[in-house]
Amino acid sequence: MSARQFDPGPPSKFETLFAACPPPTAFREHFWFDWGPVFYRGRLDGSARVLAIASDPGATERLIGRTLVGDAGQRVQGFFVKIGLDRSYALANAFPYSFIPSHGSSAKKVLRDPEQLEWRNRLYDALANPNLQAVIAFGAYAAYAVDRWPTAPAVPIHRLPHPSSHSEPKLLDAWRRAVTELRGQVTPDPDVQLDPNYGDTFEESDYASIPRRDLPFGAPSFVGDDAWVRASGGHGSVNRPDDFTIEWLAPRSNP
């Protein structure tokens, strides 16, 4: 395991695969297309014991170039801590390009597109190393994609609500059950102190900051920890007001 405290980027095998990603040109009206794709976060060296699939990268992910690093990603990171992981995971998406939420009625058509499906399954195959012990699909798009992965490994597959689900009770019920099951399925990382399982409401303590080892060198120190935004009632420091604009708010430094 590298001692680096940042992600040096994908190895050549994945660099080639990422470069071959087919842009969804025929479906571009459904995406923030011109911002390009975001592919992964976590371990690409074969050490991942959990593969987590979510829906698509958001605006924070586009800025940082790693998936699930914003508010939803910090919820997922808290989930990992509850099952004993602080590094042995890999994360990807159903869509490498940011999908426009209001176009949900077209999502399954795009996911079934032969070119998109073939490349996506090549990516999942590459991420499914022999050490893998579980797959987690966060949200309906991820579950639909995983259900169309014919070479999925013979490990438990958990289909769970997306971390940004609007139904907190359903999310917590499903995530609570999954934590209990995954604690018996996944070997924990050394020296990880398990956080308590979820209660009846989602608390700030259920979030975890994104480790620096998951982020590229030079990412600002506040990236991956939006506790300061949540404390003021928000859900993230990045906003996308239109198709061609991203607004990024930094916390004020203490004088």
Phi, psi and omega in degrees: 000130180295144177274359181301142176259030172208164178272117182284356181108173186286145170294168189302324179303314182281327177301318178295318180294317179297320180296336181272002180301122180283121177296139182283060187302320181291345183239022192300335180293345180268358187231158162281074196295317190287351177278347177081178186270160169230134195252322194199171161209147176105205191270127175247015185258012179089004182265355182292132176257348174229132171252120179248131179245129175245201187271297185196161179284142176265192184293321178298317180299322180295320180294321186269337181079019175224146185273154177053058175244349180275205184303313179297320179296326178289331171293316178297320180297321175297323176299315179300317180299324181292337177258006172095019181245135170234001179203333191274064181213160171226143182232140176215193184223166169288320177244125174285339175264152180290121182269137180282118188304324183290353180260023185304332181294343180260358188299313184294325177299317179293318180296333179274348182305127187304320182291317178294317182296317183297315180293318181300317180290328173298319178296312181298320177300318181293329180279339185276075182284168183297342180277354186295135181242346179196153173239137178237126175253113180265105176100165186294320180295318179297317180298319179297319179293315181295324179293346178248031177248089189293339182256023178304141181292159181277066177232163178301136176244123181252122178256110190236159174300149176295147181300339178265017180306141180278351179254091183298318179300317179294319178300311183294320178299314182290316181293323179298314178296318182295322178300314179300315181291317184291332176298336177265357184247334189243130176290124182287158173287152180299140171067017176273125177273115183295127171286153176301153176293170185292147173264213183271346177225155180277120184254162176302328179292347177276352173271159170219144179288153180284126180299146179299332180294344179269353188248151178291154178303135178094357177297136180305151186297335182275351181295134178092002177217096182260027179302324181295329177284315181297328180297336178260010176093006179265183182229009179167157184265002183238137180228147178238090185288337178206183187295339189237014184228134170235131178250130185234122181256128176259148176291147177289133178285147175290139181293000000 
